[in-house]
Structure formats: structure tokens, C-alpha cells
mmCIF file of C-alpha atoms in Angstrom:
data_model
loop_
_atom_site.group_PDB
_atom_site.id
_atom_site.type_symbol
_atom_site.label_atom_id
_atom_site.label_comp_id
_atom_site.label_asym_id
_atom_site.label_seq_id
_atom_site.Cartn_x
_atom_site.Cartn_y
_atom_site.Cartn_z
ATOM 1 C CA MET A 1 -9.746 12.553 -48.356
ATOM 2 C CA SER A 2 -8.309 10.018 -45.894
ATOM 3 C CA LEU A 3 -7.766 10.933 -42.279
ATOM 4 C CA PRO A 4 -4.160 11.599 -41.262
ATOM 5 C CA ILE A 5 -2.230 8.768 -39.599
ATOM 6 C CA VAL A 6 0.008 8.951 -36.544
ATOM 7 C CA ILE A 7 2.399 6.019 -35.951
ATOM 8 C CA LEU A 8 3.617 5.314 -32.409
ATOM 9 C CA PRO A 9 6.815 3.214 -32.436
ATOM 10 C CA GLY A 10 7.442 0.128 -30.352
ATOM 11 C CA TYR A 11 9.400 -0.068 -27.114
ATOM 12 C CA LEU A 12 12.987 1.245 -27.247
ATOM 13 C CA GLU A 13 12.616 2.031 -30.957
ATOM 14 C CA GLY A 14 13.095 5.367 -32.665
ATOM 15 C CA ALA A 15 11.061 6.956 -35.424
ATOM 16 C CA THR A 16 13.679 6.328 -38.122
ATOM 17 C CA ALA A 17 12.842 2.598 -38.204
ATOM 18 C CA TYR A 18 9.328 3.491 -39.379
ATOM 19 C CA ILE A 19 10.263 5.784 -42.262
ATOM 20 C CA PRO A 20 9.634 3.052 -44.887
ATOM 21 C CA LEU A 21 6.175 2.362 -43.411
ATOM 22 C CA GLU A 22 5.433 6.073 -43.267
ATOM 23 C CA LYS A 23 6.393 6.505 -46.927
ATOM 24 C CA SER A 24 4.393 3.441 -47.981
ATOM 25 C CA LEU A 25 1.264 4.784 -46.285
ATOM 26 C CA GLN A 26 1.782 8.197 -47.859
ATOM 27 C CA ALA A 27 2.063 6.526 -51.268
ATOM 28 C CA LEU A 28 -1.325 4.925 -50.606
ATOM 29 C CA GLY A 29 -2.825 8.361 -50.043
ATOM 30 C CA PHE A 30 -2.709 8.570 -46.249
ATOM 31 C CA PRO A 31 -1.063 11.686 -44.774
ATOM 32 C CA THR A 32 1.241 10.034 -42.243
ATOM 33 C CA VAL A 33 3.630 11.088 -39.495
ATOM 34 C CA THR A 34 5.602 9.037 -36.993
ATOM 35 C CA VAL A 35 5.871 10.243 -33.401
ATOM 36 C CA PRO A 36 9.438 11.674 -33.401
ATOM 37 C CA LEU A 37 10.875 9.412 -30.728
ATOM 38 C CA ARG A 38 14.551 8.681 -30.251
ATOM 39 C CA LYS A 39 15.707 5.522 -28.524
ATOM 40 C CA ARG A 40 16.886 7.539 -25.539
ATOM 41 C CA ASP A 41 13.379 8.941 -25.031
ATOM 42 C CA TRP A 42 12.422 5.487 -23.736
ATOM 43 C CA LEU A 43 15.125 5.296 -21.059
ATOM 44 C CA PRO A 44 13.039 6.952 -18.290
ATOM 45 C CA THR A 45 10.363 4.270 -18.823
ATOM 46 C CA VAL A 46 12.647 1.241 -18.363
ATOM 47 C CA GLY A 47 11.820 -1.149 -15.539
ATOM 48 C CA GLY A 48 8.061 -0.774 -15.624
ATOM 49 C CA ARG A 49 8.096 2.944 -14.905
ATOM 50 C CA SER A 50 5.655 5.550 -16.166
ATOM 51 C CA MET A 51 4.989 6.040 -19.876
ATOM 52 C CA MET A 52 4.418 9.770 -19.401
ATOM 53 C CA PRO A 53 7.574 10.766 -21.373
ATOM 54 C CA ILE A 54 6.136 8.937 -24.388
ATOM 55 C CA LEU A 55 2.581 10.175 -23.867
ATOM 56 C CA ARG A 56 3.779 13.786 -23.860
ATOM 57 C CA ILE A 57 5.458 13.420 -27.253
ATOM 58 C CA LEU A 58 2.506 11.445 -28.632
ATOM 59 C CA ASP A 59 0.023 14.109 -27.486
ATOM 60 C CA ARG A 60 2.100 16.888 -29.016
ATOM 61 C CA THR A 61 2.332 15.012 -32.322
ATOM 62 C CA VAL A 62 -1.403 14.284 -32.458
ATOM 63 C CA LYS A 63 -2.329 17.912 -31.742
ATOM 64 C CA GLN A 64 0.108 19.183 -34.379
ATOM 65 C CA THR A 65 -1.268 16.692 -36.923
ATOM 66 C CA LEU A 66 -4.888 17.654 -36.266
ATOM 67 C CA LYS A 67 -4.017 21.335 -36.658
ATOM 68 C CA GLN A 68 -1.882 20.852 -39.773
ATOM 69 C CA HIS A 69 -4.574 18.898 -41.598
ATOM 70 C CA ARG A 70 -7.508 20.831 -40.130
ATOM 71 C CA ALA A 71 -8.916 17.488 -39.043
ATOM 72 C CA SER A 72 -11.023 16.498 -36.065
ATOM 73 C CA GLN A 73 -9.791 12.899 -36.012
ATOM 74 C CA ILE A 74 -6.786 10.729 -36.859
ATOM 75 C CA ASN A 75 -6.056 7.072 -37.454
ATOM 76 C CA LEU A 76 -3.631 5.896 -34.767
ATOM 77 C CA ILE A 77 -1.216 3.013 -35.423
ATOM 78 C CA GLY A 78 0.675 1.539 -32.493
ATOM 79 C CA HIS A 79 3.419 -1.015 -33.033
ATOM 80 C CA SER A 80 4.240 -3.422 -30.186
ATOM 81 C CA ALA A 81 4.139 -1.490 -26.878
ATOM 82 C CA GLY A 82 2.977 1.509 -28.885
ATOM 83 C CA GLY A 83 -0.405 -0.200 -29.139
ATOM 84 C CA TRP A 84 -1.136 -0.433 -25.425
ATOM 85 C CA ILE A 85 0.400 2.998 -24.785
ATOM 86 C CA SER A 86 -2.072 4.299 -27.375
ATOM 87 C CA ARG A 87 -4.893 2.743 -25.360
ATOM 88 C CA ILE A 88 -3.739 4.706 -22.286
ATOM 89 C CA TYR A 89 -3.745 7.860 -24.404
ATOM 90 C CA ILE A 90 -7.204 7.189 -25.804
ATOM 91 C CA GLY A 91 -8.694 6.371 -22.410
ATOM 92 C CA GLU A 92 -10.254 8.885 -20.065
ATOM 93 C CA LYS A 93 -9.019 7.531 -16.731
ATOM 94 C CA PRO A 94 -6.187 9.651 -15.265
ATOM 95 C CA TYR A 95 -2.914 7.780 -15.709
ATOM 96 C CA THR A 96 -1.556 8.703 -12.301
ATOM 97 C CA ILE A 97 -0.543 5.247 -11.023
ATOM 98 C CA HIS A 98 3.151 6.173 -10.908
ATOM 99 C CA GLY A 99 2.665 9.442 -9.030
ATOM 100 C CA ASP A 100 4.598 11.465 -11.597
ATOM 101 C CA ILE A 101 1.746 13.560 -12.963
ATOM 102 C CA VAL A 102 -1.324 15.435 -11.779
ATOM 103 C CA GLU A 103 -4.736 14.967 -13.339
ATOM 104 C CA SER A 104 -4.781 18.525 -14.694
ATOM 105 C CA GLU A 105 -2.063 17.747 -17.253
ATOM 106 C CA GLN A 106 -4.665 15.745 -19.229
ATOM 107 C CA LEU A 107 -2.407 13.655 -21.445
ATOM 108 C CA TRP A 108 -5.195 11.162 -22.002
ATOM 109 C CA GLY A 109 -8.877 11.174 -22.944
ATOM 110 C CA ALA A 110 -8.082 11.398 -26.667
ATOM 111 C CA HIS A 111 -10.835 8.997 -27.752
ATOM 112 C CA PRO A 112 -12.918 11.709 -29.497
ATOM 113 C CA HIS A 113 -9.967 12.387 -31.811
ATOM 114 C CA VAL A 114 -9.258 8.778 -32.839
ATOM 115 C CA ALA A 115 -11.341 7.129 -35.558
ATOM 116 C CA THR A 116 -9.329 3.917 -35.881
ATOM 117 C CA LEU A 117 -6.752 2.274 -33.645
ATOM 118 C CA ILE A 118 -4.583 -0.325 -35.348
ATOM 119 C CA THR A 119 -2.214 -2.311 -33.175
ATOM 120 C CA LEU A 120 0.602 -4.261 -34.809
ATOM 121 C CA GLY A 121 2.089 -7.094 -32.771
ATOM 122 C CA THR A 122 1.002 -5.463 -29.530
ATOM 123 C CA PRO A 123 1.121 -7.559 -26.343
ATOM 124 C CA HIS A 124 -2.182 -6.531 -24.783
ATOM 125 C CA ILE A 125 -1.472 -8.764 -21.791
ATOM 126 C CA SER A 126 1.690 -9.551 -19.855
ATOM 127 C CA LEU A 127 2.848 -11.683 -16.956
ATOM 128 C CA GLU A 128 6.261 -10.009 -16.904
ATOM 129 C CA ARG A 129 6.633 -8.078 -13.644
ATOM 130 C CA TRP A 130 8.087 -4.926 -15.164
ATOM 131 C CA THR A 131 5.279 -4.374 -17.663
ATOM 132 C CA LYS A 132 2.385 -5.913 -15.760
ATOM 133 C CA ARG A 133 1.524 -2.777 -13.761
ATOM 134 C CA ASN A 134 1.085 -0.609 -16.846
ATOM 135 C CA LEU A 135 -0.749 -3.287 -18.807
ATOM 136 C CA ASP A 136 -3.045 -4.103 -15.909
ATOM 137 C CA PHE A 137 -4.038 -0.414 -15.825
ATOM 138 C CA VAL A 138 -5.093 -0.700 -19.460
ATOM 139 C CA LYS A 139 -6.747 -4.111 -19.127
ATOM 140 C CA VAL A 140 -8.797 -3.200 -16.038
ATOM 141 C CA ASN A 141 -9.918 0.248 -17.169
ATOM 142 C CA TYR A 142 -10.383 -0.377 -20.911
ATOM 143 C CA PRO A 143 -11.125 -4.067 -21.495
ATOM 144 C CA GLY A 144 -11.320 -5.206 -25.100
ATOM 145 C CA ALA A 145 -12.378 -2.831 -27.848
ATOM 146 C CA PHE A 146 -13.584 -0.442 -25.182
ATOM 147 C CA TYR A 147 -14.845 2.622 -27.065
ATOM 148 C CA PRO A 148 -17.629 1.647 -29.488
ATOM 149 C CA GLN A 149 -17.087 4.705 -31.660
ATOM 150 C CA ILE A 150 -13.490 3.661 -32.379
ATOM 151 C CA SER A 151 -12.663 0.945 -34.875
ATOM 152 C CA TYR A 152 -10.127 -1.371 -33.220
ATOM 153 C CA VAL A 153 -7.995 -3.535 -35.527
ATOM 154 C CA CYS A 154 -5.501 -5.857 -33.828
ATOM 155 C CA VAL A 155 -2.949 -7.523 -36.081
ATOM 156 C CA ALA A 156 -0.920 -10.574 -35.033
ATOM 157 C CA GLY A 157 1.845 -12.350 -36.908
ATOM 158 C CA LYS A 158 2.231 -16.117 -37.260
ATOM 159 C CA SER A 159 5.811 -16.874 -38.197
ATOM 160 C CA ILE A 160 7.611 -18.557 -35.282
ATOM 161 C CA PHE A 161 6.477 -21.371 -33.012
ATOM 162 C CA GLY A 162 8.065 -21.089 -29.584
ATOM 163 C CA ALA A 163 10.115 -24.091 -28.543
ATOM 164 C CA ARG A 164 12.979 -24.971 -26.238
ATOM 165 C CA LYS A 165 15.481 -25.435 -29.021
ATOM 166 C CA LYS A 166 18.006 -23.475 -30.989
ATOM 167 C CA GLY A 167 16.407 -20.758 -33.078
ATOM 168 C CA SER A 168 13.179 -20.708 -31.078
ATOM 169 C CA TRP A 169 14.361 -19.905 -27.559
ATOM 170 C CA LEU A 170 13.781 -16.152 -27.821
ATOM 171 C CA ALA A 171 10.241 -16.683 -29.063
ATOM 172 C CA TYR A 172 9.573 -19.325 -26.397
ATOM 173 C CA ASN A 173 10.746 -17.080 -23.547
ATOM 174 C CA SER A 174 8.932 -14.014 -24.875
ATOM 175 C CA TYR A 175 5.659 -15.898 -25.327
ATOM 176 C CA GLN A 176 6.054 -17.493 -21.883
ATOM 177 C CA ILE A 177 6.375 -14.196 -20.000
ATOM 178 C CA THR A 178 3.585 -12.671 -22.051
ATOM 179 C CA CYS A 179 0.801 -15.260 -21.947
ATOM 180 C CA GLY A 180 2.204 -18.089 -19.813
ATOM 181 C CA ASN A 181 2.649 -20.494 -22.713
ATOM 182 C CA GLY A 182 5.926 -20.579 -24.618
ATOM 183 C CA GLU A 183 4.875 -23.347 -26.994
ATOM 184 C CA THR A 184 2.554 -21.375 -29.197
ATOM 185 C CA TRP A 185 2.579 -19.338 -32.406
ATOM 186 C CA GLY A 186 3.422 -15.678 -32.722
ATOM 187 C CA ASP A 187 5.602 -13.144 -34.496
ATOM 188 C CA GLY A 188 8.756 -14.095 -32.590
ATOM 189 C CA ILE A 189 8.055 -11.666 -29.729
ATOM 190 C CA THR A 190 4.283 -11.425 -29.248
ATOM 191 C CA PRO A 191 2.102 -14.555 -29.180
ATOM 192 C CA ILE A 192 -1.065 -14.443 -31.247
ATOM 193 C CA GLU A 193 -3.394 -14.742 -28.266
ATOM 194 C CA ALA A 194 -1.858 -11.656 -26.626
ATOM 195 C CA ALA A 195 -2.065 -9.546 -29.793
ATOM 196 C CA HIS A 196 -5.855 -9.745 -30.115
ATOM 197 C CA LEU A 197 -8.615 -7.970 -28.201
ATOM 198 C CA GLU A 198 -12.172 -9.072 -27.570
ATOM 199 C CA GLY A 199 -14.552 -7.113 -29.771
ATOM 200 C CA ALA A 200 -11.843 -5.927 -32.171
ATOM 201 C CA GLU A 201 -11.279 -6.845 -35.806
ATOM 202 C CA ASN A 202 -8.609 -9.437 -35.085
ATOM 203 C CA LEU A 203 -6.259 -10.440 -37.894
ATOM 204 C CA THR A 204 -3.551 -13.099 -37.990
ATOM 205 C CA ILE A 205 -1.110 -12.830 -40.861
ATOM 206 C CA GLU A 206 1.060 -15.769 -41.883
ATOM 207 C CA GLY A 207 4.807 -15.246 -42.128
ATOM 208 C CA VAL A 208 4.944 -11.863 -40.409
ATOM 209 C CA ARG A 209 7.689 -11.114 -37.907
ATOM 210 C CA HIS A 210 7.630 -8.590 -35.109
ATOM 211 C CA SER A 211 10.077 -5.817 -35.858
ATOM 212 C CA PRO A 212 10.765 -3.469 -38.772
ATOM 213 C CA LYS A 213 14.348 -4.703 -38.431
ATOM 214 C CA SER A 214 13.404 -8.392 -38.607
ATOM 215 C CA PRO A 215 14.545 -10.401 -41.645
ATOM 216 C CA GLY A 216 11.807 -11.089 -44.149
ATOM 217 C CA LEU A 217 8.288 -9.744 -43.779
ATOM 218 C CA TRP A 218 7.032 -7.591 -40.931
ATOM 219 C CA TYR A 219 3.722 -5.794 -40.366
ATOM 220 C CA GLY A 220 4.781 -2.778 -42.402
ATOM 221 C CA SER A 221 6.128 -4.636 -45.437
ATOM 222 C CA PRO A 222 4.519 -3.414 -48.692
ATOM 223 C CA GLU A 223 3.136 -6.902 -49.415
ATOM 224 C CA ILE A 224 1.376 -6.974 -46.033
ATOM 225 C CA LEU A 225 -0.083 -3.468 -45.942
ATOM 226 C CA PRO A 226 -3.227 -4.201 -48.024
ATOM 227 C CA LEU A 227 -4.321 -6.758 -45.434
ATOM 228 C CA TRP A 228 -4.822 -4.124 -42.729
ATOM 229 C CA THR A 229 -4.829 -0.699 -44.395
ATOM 230 C CA LYS A 230 -8.271 -1.501 -45.816
ATOM 231 C CA TYR A 231 -9.649 -0.800 -42.343
ATOM 232 C CA LEU A 232 -8.325 2.769 -42.301
ATOM 233 C CA ILE A 233 -10.741 5.616 -42.824
#
């Protein structure tokens, strides 16, 4: 039997946007649950603040899933910011850089319970001042595919080339503040080079856009799923 899956939504997104992905994974035989976030749950994190409000709900969901399925491990899927927040959760270093939590709360160190981490369009680096502090914590403490016992799969989309022209400005600006180069390929939000990690199974999928609300294909589209679900345990 496949391990249960927990999906962590992207920044400022609620769980309802991931219901189609959740159902598609269930149809493939994977018991799946999405962390029950609402858009307003993200508000305390805006402006580069602590991700503790999200980590608390993620931890509760993971523990409930392990208990419900009598499992010792899960597959964890993080979309966009959900990917690097998952890396904070997996890691063992106390996430106390914002001074809003004491070490004894232990909302991290989950690596023994994660068999596979799949990140979808996750910016694993950033030059943007509001996100840089959190991402630097991850990058410095857990470089690359840090835990050898975890299978890291990092999925990037190649659908929009950033350019200073109509229709490509959003991609250009997003890529620029993420990796320092706006004229590159990505999914419209995350450039390819930022979505991959050294030592991971790095995939680049043609035609895939960033968000579940994007027109056309995104990472969770039924046609795309076979390209990365084959790495799930």
C-alpha cells in the first residue's frame, strides 16, 4: 500500500485550490490530504515574518495523517512556498529566528517521518528582501537534498520566458527578484534554476504554469501527474 500524502499549499493560497489534485492522487491509489489552510491563515506571515502559523497547522495535519493510516512515514508535497516551508519542517534546527517560539515547541525535526519530499515550482532561493531571511535559514542549514534518507524531487515548469514586454513582465519581475535574472525560463513565477536543488531528482516539464488557477497546464494537471508521481513511495 502506498504511503499517505500531505499537500502543503503555496503562499496565500487555501486548501480548496488543491482539491482536484488531491482527488487525482487518491484516484491513483495514494491516500491524500491537503493541509487545511485558509487564505487568511497566511496573513500573519506577510512581509517576511515567521512561518510558525503555517508550521503549526502542517504539524497537526501530519500527525493526524500518520495516526489515521497507522503509518510511520508520509510523502510530503509542497507547492511554491510550501516546498521551502516543508524543508523548515523537516529540518532539525530550531526555527527561532523570528523570536516568536521557544525550542521546546518542536514544530520541526520531522525528517524521520518523511519518505519523499516533492516540491512543485518552489523558489528555493530568493533575492527579495521580504522572503530572503526565511529562505536563507533553509539554504544555510539544509543545503541541497540535505537528508540522504529522504527522496527529494524538485519539479520546475518551462512555459514562460521572462522579458520586458507585454505579457511577460510579471514573469520577468518575478524571476529577477528570485534569481537575479529576469530573462530566463520558468513557470511564470519561479525560474527553473531556483526550482531545483543540488542532489535532488530535478525535473523540468514543458508547458507547465505555476498556479492551480493558471490557464492551461499546471503541476497538478492530470496529464502532468505521471511525470512526477512515479517517484512517490
